[in-house]
Structures are given as C-alpha cells and as structure tokens.
Coordinates of C-alpha atoms and ligand atoms in Angstrom, one line a residue:
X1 CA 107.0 -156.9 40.7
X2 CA 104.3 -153.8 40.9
X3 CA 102.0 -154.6 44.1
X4 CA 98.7 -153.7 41.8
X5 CA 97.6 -156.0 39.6
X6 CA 96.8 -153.3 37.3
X7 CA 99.4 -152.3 34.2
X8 CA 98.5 -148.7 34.3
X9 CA 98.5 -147.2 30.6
X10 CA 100.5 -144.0 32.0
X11 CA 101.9 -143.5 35.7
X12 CA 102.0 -139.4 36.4
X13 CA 104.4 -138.4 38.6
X14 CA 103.9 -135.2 40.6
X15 CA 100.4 -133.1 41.5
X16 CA 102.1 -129.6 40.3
X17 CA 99.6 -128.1 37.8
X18 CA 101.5 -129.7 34.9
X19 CA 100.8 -133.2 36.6
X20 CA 97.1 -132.8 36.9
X21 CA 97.3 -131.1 34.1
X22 CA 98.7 -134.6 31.8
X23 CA 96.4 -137.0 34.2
X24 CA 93.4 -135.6 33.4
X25 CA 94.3 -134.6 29.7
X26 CA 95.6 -138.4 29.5
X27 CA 92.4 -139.7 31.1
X28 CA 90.2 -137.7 28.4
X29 CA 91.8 -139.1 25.7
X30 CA 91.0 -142.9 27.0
X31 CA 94.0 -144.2 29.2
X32 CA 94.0 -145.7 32.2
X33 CA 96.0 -143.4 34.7
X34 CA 97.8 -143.8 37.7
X35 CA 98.8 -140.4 39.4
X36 CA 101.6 -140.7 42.3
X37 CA 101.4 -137.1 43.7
X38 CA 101.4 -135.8 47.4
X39 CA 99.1 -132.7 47.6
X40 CA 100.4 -129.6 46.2
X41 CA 101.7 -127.3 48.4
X42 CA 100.7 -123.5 48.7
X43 CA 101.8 -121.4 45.9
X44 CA 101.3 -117.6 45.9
X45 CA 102.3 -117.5 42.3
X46 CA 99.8 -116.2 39.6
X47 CA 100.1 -117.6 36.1
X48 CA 99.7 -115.9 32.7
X49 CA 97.8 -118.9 30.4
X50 CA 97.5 -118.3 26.6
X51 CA 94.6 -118.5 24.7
X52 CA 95.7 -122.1 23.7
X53 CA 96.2 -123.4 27.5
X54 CA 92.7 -121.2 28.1
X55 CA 90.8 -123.2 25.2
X56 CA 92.4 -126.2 26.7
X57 CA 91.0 -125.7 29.9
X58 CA 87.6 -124.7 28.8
X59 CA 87.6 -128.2 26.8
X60 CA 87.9 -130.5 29.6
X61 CA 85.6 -128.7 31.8
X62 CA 88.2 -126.8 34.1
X63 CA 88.0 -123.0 33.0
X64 CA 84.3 -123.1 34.5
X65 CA 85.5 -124.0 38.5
X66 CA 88.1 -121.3 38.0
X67 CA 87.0 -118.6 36.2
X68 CA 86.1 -115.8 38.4
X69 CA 89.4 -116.0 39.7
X70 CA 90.8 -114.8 36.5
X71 CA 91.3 -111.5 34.6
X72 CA 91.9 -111.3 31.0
X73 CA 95.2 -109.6 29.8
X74 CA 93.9 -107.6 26.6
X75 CA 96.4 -105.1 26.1
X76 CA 101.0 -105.6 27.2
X77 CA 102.6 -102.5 27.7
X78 CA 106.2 -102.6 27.3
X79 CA 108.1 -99.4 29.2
X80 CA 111.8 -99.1 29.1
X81 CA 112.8 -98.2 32.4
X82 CA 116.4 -98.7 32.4
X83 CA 117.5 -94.9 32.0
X84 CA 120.3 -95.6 29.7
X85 CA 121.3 -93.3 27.0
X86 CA 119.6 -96.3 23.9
X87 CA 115.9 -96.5 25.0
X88 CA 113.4 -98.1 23.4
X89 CA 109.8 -96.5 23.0
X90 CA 107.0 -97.4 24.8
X91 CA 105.1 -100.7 23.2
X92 CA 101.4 -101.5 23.4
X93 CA 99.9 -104.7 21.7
X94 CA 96.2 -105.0 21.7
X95 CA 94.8 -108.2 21.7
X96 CA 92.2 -107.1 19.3
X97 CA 94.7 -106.1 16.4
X98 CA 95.1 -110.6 15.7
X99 CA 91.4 -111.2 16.6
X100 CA 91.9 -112.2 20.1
X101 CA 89.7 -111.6 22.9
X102 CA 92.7 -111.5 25.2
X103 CA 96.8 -112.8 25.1
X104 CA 96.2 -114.5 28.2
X105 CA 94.3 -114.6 31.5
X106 CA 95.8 -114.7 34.7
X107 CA 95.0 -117.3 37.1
X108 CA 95.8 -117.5 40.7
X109 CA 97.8 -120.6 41.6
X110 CA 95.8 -121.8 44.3
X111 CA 92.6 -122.0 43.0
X112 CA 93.8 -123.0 39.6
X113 CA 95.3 -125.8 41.1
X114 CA 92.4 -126.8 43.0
X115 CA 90.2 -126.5 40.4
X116 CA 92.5 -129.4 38.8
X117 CA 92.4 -131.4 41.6
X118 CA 89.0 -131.5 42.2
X119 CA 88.7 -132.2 38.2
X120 CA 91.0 -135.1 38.4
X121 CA 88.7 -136.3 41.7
X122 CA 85.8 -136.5 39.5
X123 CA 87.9 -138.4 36.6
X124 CA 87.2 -142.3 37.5
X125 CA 90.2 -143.2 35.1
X126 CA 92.6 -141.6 37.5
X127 CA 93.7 -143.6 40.6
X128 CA 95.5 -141.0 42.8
X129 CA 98.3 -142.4 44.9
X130 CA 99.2 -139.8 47.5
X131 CA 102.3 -140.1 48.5
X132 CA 106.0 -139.8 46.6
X133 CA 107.9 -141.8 43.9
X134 CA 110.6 -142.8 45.4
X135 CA 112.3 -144.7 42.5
X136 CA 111.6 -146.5 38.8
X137 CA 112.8 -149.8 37.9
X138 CA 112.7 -150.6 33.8
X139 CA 110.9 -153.8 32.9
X140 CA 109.9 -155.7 30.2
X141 CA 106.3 -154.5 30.5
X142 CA 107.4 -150.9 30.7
X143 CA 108.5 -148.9 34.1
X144 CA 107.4 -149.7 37.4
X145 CA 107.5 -146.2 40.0
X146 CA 108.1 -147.5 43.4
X147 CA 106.4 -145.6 45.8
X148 CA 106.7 -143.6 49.4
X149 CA 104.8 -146.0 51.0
X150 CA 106.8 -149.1 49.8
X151 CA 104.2 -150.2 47.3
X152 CA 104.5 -150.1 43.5
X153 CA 102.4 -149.5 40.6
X154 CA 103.2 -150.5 36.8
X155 CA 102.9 -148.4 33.5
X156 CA 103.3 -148.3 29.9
X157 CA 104.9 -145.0 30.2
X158 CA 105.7 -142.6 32.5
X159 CA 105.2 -138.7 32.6
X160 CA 107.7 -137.3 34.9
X161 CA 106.0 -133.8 36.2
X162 CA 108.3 -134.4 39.7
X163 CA 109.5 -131.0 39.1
X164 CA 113.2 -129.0 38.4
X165 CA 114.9 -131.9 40.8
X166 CA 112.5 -135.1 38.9
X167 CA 113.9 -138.0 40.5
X168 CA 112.5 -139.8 37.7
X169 CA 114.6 -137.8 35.2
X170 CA 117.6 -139.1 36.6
X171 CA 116.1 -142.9 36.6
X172 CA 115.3 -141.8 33.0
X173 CA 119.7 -141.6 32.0
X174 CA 118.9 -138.0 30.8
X175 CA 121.3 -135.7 31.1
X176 CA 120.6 -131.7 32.3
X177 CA 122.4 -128.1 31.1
X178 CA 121.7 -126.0 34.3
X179 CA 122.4 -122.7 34.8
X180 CA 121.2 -119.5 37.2
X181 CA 121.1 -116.0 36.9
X182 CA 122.1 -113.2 39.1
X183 CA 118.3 -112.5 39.9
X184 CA 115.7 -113.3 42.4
X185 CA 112.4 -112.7 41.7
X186 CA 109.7 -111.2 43.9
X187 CA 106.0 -112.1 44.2
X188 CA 103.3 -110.6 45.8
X189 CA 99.8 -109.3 44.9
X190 CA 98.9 -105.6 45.1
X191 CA 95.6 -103.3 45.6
X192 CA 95.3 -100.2 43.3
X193 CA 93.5 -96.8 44.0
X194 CA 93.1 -97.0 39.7
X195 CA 91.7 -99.4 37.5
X196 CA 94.4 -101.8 35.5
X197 CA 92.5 -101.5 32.6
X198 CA 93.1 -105.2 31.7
X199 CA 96.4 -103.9 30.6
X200 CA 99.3 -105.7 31.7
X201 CA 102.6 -103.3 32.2
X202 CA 106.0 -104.4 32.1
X203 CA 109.1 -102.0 32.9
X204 CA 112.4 -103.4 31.4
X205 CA 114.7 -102.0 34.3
X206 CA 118.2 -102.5 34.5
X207 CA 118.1 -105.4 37.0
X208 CA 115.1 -107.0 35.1
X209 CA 111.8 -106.5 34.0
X210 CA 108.9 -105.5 36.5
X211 CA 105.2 -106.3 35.9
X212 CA 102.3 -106.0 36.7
X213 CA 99.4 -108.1 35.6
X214 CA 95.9 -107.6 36.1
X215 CA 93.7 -109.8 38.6
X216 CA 89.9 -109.4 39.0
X217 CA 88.9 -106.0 41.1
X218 CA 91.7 -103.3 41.6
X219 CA 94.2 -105.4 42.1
X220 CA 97.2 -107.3 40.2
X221 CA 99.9 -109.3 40.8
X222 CA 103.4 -108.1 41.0
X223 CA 106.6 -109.9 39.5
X224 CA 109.7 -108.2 40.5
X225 CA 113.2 -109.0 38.8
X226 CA 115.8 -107.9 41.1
X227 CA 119.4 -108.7 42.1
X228 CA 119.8 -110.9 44.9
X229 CA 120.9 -108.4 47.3
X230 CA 118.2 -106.1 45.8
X231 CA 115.1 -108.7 46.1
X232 CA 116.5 -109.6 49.7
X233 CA 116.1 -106.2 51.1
X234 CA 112.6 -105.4 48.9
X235 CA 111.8 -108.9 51.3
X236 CA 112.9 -107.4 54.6
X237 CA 110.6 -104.3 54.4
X238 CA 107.1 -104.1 55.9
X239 CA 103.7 -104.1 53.9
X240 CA 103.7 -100.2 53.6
X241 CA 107.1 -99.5 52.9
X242 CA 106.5 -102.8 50.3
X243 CA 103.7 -101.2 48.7
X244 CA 105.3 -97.7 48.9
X245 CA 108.6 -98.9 46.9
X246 CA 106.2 -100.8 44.3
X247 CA 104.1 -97.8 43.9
X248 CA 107.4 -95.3 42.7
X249 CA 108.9 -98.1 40.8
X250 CA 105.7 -98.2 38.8
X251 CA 105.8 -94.2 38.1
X252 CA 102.3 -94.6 40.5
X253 CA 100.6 -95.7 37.1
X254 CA 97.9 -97.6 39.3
X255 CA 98.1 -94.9 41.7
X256 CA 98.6 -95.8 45.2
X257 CA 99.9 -99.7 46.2
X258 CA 99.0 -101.8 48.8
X259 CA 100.3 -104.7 49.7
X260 CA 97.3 -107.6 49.5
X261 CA 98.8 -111.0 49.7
X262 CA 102.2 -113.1 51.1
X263 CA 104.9 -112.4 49.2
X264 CA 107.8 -114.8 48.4
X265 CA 111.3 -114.9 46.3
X266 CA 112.2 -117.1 43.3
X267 CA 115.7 -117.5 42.7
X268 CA 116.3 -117.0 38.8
X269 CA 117.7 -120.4 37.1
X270 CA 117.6 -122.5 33.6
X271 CA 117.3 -125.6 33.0
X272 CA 117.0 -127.7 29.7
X273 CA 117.3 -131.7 28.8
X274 CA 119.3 -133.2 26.3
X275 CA 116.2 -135.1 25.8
X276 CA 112.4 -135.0 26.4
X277 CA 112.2 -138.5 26.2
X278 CA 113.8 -141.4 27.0
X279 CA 113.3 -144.9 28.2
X280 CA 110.1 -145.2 28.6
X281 CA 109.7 -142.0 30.7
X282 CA 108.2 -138.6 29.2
X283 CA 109.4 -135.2 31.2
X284 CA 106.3 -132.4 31.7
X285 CA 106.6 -129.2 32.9
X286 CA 109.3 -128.1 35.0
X287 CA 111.2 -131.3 35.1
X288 CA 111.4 -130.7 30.8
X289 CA 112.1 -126.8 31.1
X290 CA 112.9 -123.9 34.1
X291 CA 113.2 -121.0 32.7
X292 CA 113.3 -116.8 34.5
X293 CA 109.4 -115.8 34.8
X294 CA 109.7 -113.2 31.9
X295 CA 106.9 -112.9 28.8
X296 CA 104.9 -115.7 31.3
X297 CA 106.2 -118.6 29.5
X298 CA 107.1 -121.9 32.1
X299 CA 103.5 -123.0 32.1
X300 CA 102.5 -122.4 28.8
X301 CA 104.9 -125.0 28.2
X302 CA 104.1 -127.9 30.6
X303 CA 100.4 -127.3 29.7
X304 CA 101.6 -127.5 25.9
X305 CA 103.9 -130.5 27.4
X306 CA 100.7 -132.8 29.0
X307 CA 98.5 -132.2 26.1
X308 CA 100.9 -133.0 23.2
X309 CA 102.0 -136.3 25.6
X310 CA 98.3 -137.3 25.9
X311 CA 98.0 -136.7 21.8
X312 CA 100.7 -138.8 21.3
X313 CA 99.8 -142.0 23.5
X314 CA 96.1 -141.6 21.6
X315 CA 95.6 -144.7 20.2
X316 CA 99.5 -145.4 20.1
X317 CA 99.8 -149.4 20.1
X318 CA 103.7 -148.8 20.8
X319 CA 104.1 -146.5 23.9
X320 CA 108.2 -146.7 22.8
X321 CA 107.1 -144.9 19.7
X322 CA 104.9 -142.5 20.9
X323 CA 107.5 -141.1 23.2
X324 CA 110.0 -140.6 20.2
X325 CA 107.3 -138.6 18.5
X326 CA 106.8 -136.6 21.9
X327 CA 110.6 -135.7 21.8
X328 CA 110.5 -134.8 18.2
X329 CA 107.5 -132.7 18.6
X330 CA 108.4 -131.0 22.2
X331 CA 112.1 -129.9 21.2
X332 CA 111.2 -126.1 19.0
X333 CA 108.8 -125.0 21.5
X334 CA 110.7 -125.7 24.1
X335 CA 114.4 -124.9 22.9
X336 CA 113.4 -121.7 21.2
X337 CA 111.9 -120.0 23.9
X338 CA 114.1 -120.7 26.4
X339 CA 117.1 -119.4 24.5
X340 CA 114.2 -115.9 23.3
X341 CA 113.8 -115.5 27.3
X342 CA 117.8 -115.7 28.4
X343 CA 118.8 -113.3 25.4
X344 CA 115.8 -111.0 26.2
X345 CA 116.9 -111.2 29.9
X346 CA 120.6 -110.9 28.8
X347 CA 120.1 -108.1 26.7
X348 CA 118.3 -106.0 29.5
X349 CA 121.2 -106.7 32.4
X350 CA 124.1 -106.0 29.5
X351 CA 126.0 -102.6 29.8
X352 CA 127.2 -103.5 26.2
X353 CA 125.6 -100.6 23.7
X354 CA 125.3 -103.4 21.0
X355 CA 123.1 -105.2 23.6
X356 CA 121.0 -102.3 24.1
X357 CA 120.9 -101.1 20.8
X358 CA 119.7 -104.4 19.5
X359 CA 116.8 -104.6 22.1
X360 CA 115.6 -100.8 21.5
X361 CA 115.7 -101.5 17.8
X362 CA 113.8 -104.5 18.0
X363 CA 110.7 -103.0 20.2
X364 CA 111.1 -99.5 18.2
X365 CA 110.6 -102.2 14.7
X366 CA 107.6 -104.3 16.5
X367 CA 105.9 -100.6 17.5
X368 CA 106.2 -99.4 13.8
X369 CA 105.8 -102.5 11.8
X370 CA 102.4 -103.9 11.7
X371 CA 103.3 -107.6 10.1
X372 CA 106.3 -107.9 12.5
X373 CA 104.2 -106.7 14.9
X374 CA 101.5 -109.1 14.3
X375 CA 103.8 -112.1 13.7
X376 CA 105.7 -111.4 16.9
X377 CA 101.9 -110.7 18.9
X378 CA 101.0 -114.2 17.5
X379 CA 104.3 -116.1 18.1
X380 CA 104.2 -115.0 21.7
X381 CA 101.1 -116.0 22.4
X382 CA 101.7 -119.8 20.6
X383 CA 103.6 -121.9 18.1
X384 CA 102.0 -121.4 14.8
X385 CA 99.3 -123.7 14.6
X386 CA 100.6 -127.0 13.0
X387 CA 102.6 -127.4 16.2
X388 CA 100.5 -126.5 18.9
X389 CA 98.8 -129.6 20.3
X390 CA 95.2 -130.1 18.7
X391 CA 93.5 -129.5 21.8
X392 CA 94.8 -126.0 21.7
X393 CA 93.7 -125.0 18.2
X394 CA 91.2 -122.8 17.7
X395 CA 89.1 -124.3 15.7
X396 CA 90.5 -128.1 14.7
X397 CA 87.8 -130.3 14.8
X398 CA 90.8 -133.8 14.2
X399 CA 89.6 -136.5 16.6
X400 CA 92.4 -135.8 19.0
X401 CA 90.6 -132.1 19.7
X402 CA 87.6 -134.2 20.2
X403 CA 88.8 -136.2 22.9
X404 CA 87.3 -133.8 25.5
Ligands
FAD501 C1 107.9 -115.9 39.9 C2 107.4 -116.8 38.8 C3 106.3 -116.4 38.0 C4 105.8 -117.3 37.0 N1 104.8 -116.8 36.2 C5 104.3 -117.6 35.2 C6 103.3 -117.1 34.3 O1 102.8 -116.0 34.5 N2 102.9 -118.0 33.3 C7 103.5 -119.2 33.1 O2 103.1 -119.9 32.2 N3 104.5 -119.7 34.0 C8 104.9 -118.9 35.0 N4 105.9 -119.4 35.8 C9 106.4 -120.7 35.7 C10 105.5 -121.7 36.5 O3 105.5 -121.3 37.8 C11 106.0 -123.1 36.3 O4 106.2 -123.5 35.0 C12 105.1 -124.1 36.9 O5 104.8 -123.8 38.3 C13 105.7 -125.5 36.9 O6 104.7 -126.5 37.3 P1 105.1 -128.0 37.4 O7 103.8 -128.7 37.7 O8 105.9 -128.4 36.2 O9 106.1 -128.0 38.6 P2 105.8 -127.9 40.2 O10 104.7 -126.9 40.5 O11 107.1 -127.7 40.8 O12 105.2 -129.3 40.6 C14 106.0 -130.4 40.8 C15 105.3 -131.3 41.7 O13 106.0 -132.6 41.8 C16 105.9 -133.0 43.2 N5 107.1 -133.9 43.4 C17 108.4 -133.7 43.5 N6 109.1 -134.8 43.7 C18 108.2 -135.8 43.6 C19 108.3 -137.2 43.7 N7 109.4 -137.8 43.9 N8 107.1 -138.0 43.6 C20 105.9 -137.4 43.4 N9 105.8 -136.0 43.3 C21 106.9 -135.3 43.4 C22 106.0 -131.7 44.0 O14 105.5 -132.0 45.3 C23 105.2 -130.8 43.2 O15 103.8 -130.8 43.6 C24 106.4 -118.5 36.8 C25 107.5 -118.9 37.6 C26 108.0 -118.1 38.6 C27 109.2 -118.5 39.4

C-alpha cells in the first residue's frame, strides 16, 4: 500500500534535466505529478539544445530564467583534422540558409538546471519528494515507487529519468544492449583572446572529434574526444599547459586559450532499450538512450522524450495505452541517431580507406549539394515535423502545443 492517499497521475523519477524536464511538461498539460528526485548534483557540462527543445523552453516559461547564460550556435564548422591521405573539405552550415535564427544555443548545465528547478518549485501540480526511489511494486492501480525514506507514493504511470543505471528500468523487465568505446571525453570551458563568432568548430581528429562551442563573452566550452590514455594525461596537466595544448589543437583559431572553469572526463559508452516502454513505466532521457557527446544529441532526445510522454498521457483515459503509443512514437528518433553517431564516430577512429573515403565523400557531397545540404541541416537539427512532439513545432497551434 502507497503511504499518500494520493494516486498520483505520473510519479517522475530522477531531478536530472530530463526529469524536471517531464514533471513540469507533465504538470502543464494537466496531471497531477509526483517527482522523487534528490537534488541534482554539480555538472560542468554545457548542452547544445535545438531550436525545437529552445521553443520548448520558451513555452513553459523557462528560456526567460536562463537566457543570458546562453549563446546561439549560428554557424558549424566541420574541419578534418585527421591528417590522413582521404580528407574531407572544410564544411560550414549557416543557420540562415533553412530560415533559422540559430541550430542550437548552448546552455550551461548548472543554471539550466536550476532554472528548472526553480520552475518546477513554482508548479503547484508537482509534489517534490527529495529523496531516492528505492524500488516499484506493480499494482492493480498502476506502480507504486517506494522511496529512500521508507515511504511510498502511487501512480498511474511512471517516467523513469533515474539515469544510465534506472533502477526503475530493471523493475520495468526491460532489457539493455550496452556497449563502450575506446574514448574519454574531456570537458572544460575556455577564454579566447578572439571572438567565436557564434560559430561552433569541430575538428574530426583521429581519436575523435574536438569542439568548441560558443558561450556568451569570449569564451566557449570545450569537448575533447580522446583515448583513454590520451584524455588521462590532457587531465593531469595544469591550467596553462591545459589551455596551451587546447590552443595548438585548435590551429589557435580563437587565438590564445585559457583555461576558465573545472574540467572533468566522460568515459565514452552506448546504451539502447529493447523497449521504451513497458509495464506501466516510461524511460526518459538517459535511462532510454546514452550515446558519445558528438553532433550534441543525448539531450535533445530526453527533452524530445518528456515532451512526447506528456503528449501522450494528455487526456489519455488508459495510461496502459498511452505508453504503447510512447514506445511506438519514441523508437526512430531514438534508434536512428544513435546508430548516425556510432558510425560517424566509427568512421573517424577506422584506419580502413573505405571508412574514410565514405566520410570525406559524404561532407565533400553536403558542402556542394544544396538540397542534401539543407535536408541534412534540417535533419540534424529535428525529426521532420510530424514526429517531433507538438510542443516543438514551429508553428502548430493543435491543443497539445497549447498546453503551455
Ligand atoms: C561530455 C558530454 C557532453 C554532452 N553534450 C551534450 C550537448 O551538447 N547536447 C545534448 O543534447 N546532450 C549532450 N550530452 C548528453 C547529456 O549530458 C545527457 O543526455 C543528459 O545529461 C542526460 O540527462 P538525464 O536527466 O537523462 O540524466 P542525468 O542527468 O544523469 O539525471 C539522472 C538523475 O537521476 C537521479 N537518480 C539516479 N537514481 C535515482 C533513483 N533511484 N531515484 C531517484 N533519482 C535517481 C540522479 O541523481 C540524477 O539527478 C553530453 C554528454 C556528455 C557526456
């Protein structure tokens, strides 16, 4: 038996930003939400959003708290830096050429997340339990999450946004494919002596891509692919040697580096379900999908995640059924770009010519070919339209874009 009295419509488990992210869209649309999550911890991440997690945002009132944190990304440079004999040329895409003010802004973790926390505060459908799930039991009335603190609270469904180890995927019977990669990625943020431009640069090297993306001021924020060995000694040098080895990596296209913020390392894995839903438990973010930070995708998809979840528990009068469609309508996002990030990431570490070949040919065709160019500038930016949640639209007006 749950200790509240209260059948919650949806219990949300985990405060990560793809967490808040489905309380709050969840709460919008009309449910009642129960949202188990300790307090984040500190993330020195940033995170590329797309104009369709942006829009999203700016609907239910969060863009505005976290704004001048941002910087918009108007313009990806590709540079292949990987010395070998097939190189590809150098790529630009301009937002502007697909009518976009931007591809994406980048948003510091912290106050992103805070700026979701303090929206979810202000949300009165949201009870906020803060402390851990620590199991679910099934029941007729749908899943009860016991919690840290030996209490329990019942839902209709569950969104499981516990993470890449969700406890409540496993309670869920669905099965993982996990695998890693021979990569660690570094993170840190970096002043500049010049301006970024708002153009965010990525060099394919040999161990993995390298790029810098553009934060408010002269400075950005670095993502460094390198082996494991190679990421563990980048880790061991001080700030000036850091900022030194950044700057020559980069061909000193900002000029001269300086370290300006903690750094830490991310171990490259994957991670996919055999199933995005199952009894009675939805999976969100990171417990649905890991995939290598390349072409800034992970978040893109838990935000897609919470706000097609919310869509389809809108006015659902079987929460069983809305989690089918959920599945159904999660599964080509998700699948497809994980499986366009490992062969991009693939291709770059391959010493196989066809490899290489294949990616040079297939930037040299997007730098010549304006409709592959465009469809390829659009596709990496969203899902075409019809399966991007309506909240993320530009310009549906269907109730469900409403709902904010
Ligand atoms: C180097 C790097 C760069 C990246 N850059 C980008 C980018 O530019 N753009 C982009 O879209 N994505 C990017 N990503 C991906 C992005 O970081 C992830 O997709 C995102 O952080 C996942 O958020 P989440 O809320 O799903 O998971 P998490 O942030 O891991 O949150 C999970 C939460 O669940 C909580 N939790 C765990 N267990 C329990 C439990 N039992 N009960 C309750 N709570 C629990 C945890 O405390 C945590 O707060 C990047 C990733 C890396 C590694």
């Amino acid at each position: 038996m749950a200790n509240s009295n209260q059948t919650f419509d949806l219990g949300v488990a985990g405060g990560g930003p793809a967490g808040l992210a489905t309380a709050l869209l969840a709460a919008r649309a009309g449910l009642d939400v129960a949202l188990v999550a300790p307090k984040a911890q500190e993330d020195h991440r940033t995170f590329a959003l797309m104009a369709g997690a942006v829009r999203m945002l700016q609907r239910i009132g969060v863009w505005e708290r976290v704004a001048s944190s941002t910087a918009p990304l108007r313009t990806l440079r590709i540079i292949d830096d990987t010395g070998r004999l097939l190189r590809a040329p150098t790529v630009e895409f301009h937002a502007d050429e697909i009518d976009l003010d931007a591809f994406a802004w980048n948003f510091p973790a912290g106050p992103l997340v805070r700026a979701l926390e303090e929206a979810v505060a202000d949300e009165p459908r949201i009870t906020r339990f803060e402390t851990n799930v620590s199991g679910v039991t099934p029941s007729e009335a749908g899943p009860i999450l016991g919690l840290g603190d030996g209490t329990s609270v019942a839902a209709r469904a569950i969104a499981a946004a516990d993470g890449r180890g969700s406890i409540c995927r496993e309670a869920a019977g669905i099965a993982v494919d996990r695998w890693s990669y021979p990569q660690t990625a570094l993170v840190t943020t970096i002043e500049h002596d010049r301006p970024h431009g708002f153009v965010s640069t990525e060099f394919h090297r040999r161990t993995g891509p390298y790029t810098l993306v553009p934060l408010p001021g002269q400075r950005s924020s670095v993502v460094l692919v390198e082996t494991a060995k190679g990421a563990e000694d980048l880790m061991a040098l001080d700030d000036d040697a850091l900022g030194a080895e950044l700057s020559r990596r980069s061909h000193r296209l900002l000029g001269q580096v300086r370290i300006a913020g903690p750094r830490a390392a991310f171990p490259l894995s994957g991670l996919l379900p055999r199933s995005f839903a199952q009894n009675g438990i939805a999976l969100i973010g990171e417990a649905a999908h890991v995939v290598p930070p390349i072409g800034a995708q992970g978040l893109n998809l838990g935000l897609r995640d919470a706000a097609m979840l919310a869509e389809c528990l809108t006015g659902a009068p079987d929460p069983a059924a809305a989690l089918q469609d959920y599945d159904r309508r999660r599964r080509t996002d998700v699948v497809s770009r994980s499986a366009a990030i490992d062969l991009l990431n693939r291709s770059l570490l391959s010493d196989l010519v066809p490899a290489q070949a294949a990616r040079s040919l297939g930037l040299f065709a997007m730098s010549r070919i304006e409709p592959l160019r465009q469809r390829m500038m659009r596709e990496g930016v969203a899902p075409a339209d019809a399966t991007l949640p309506a909240i993320m639209r530009a310009d549906d007006d269907t109730p469900s874009a409403r709902f904010a």
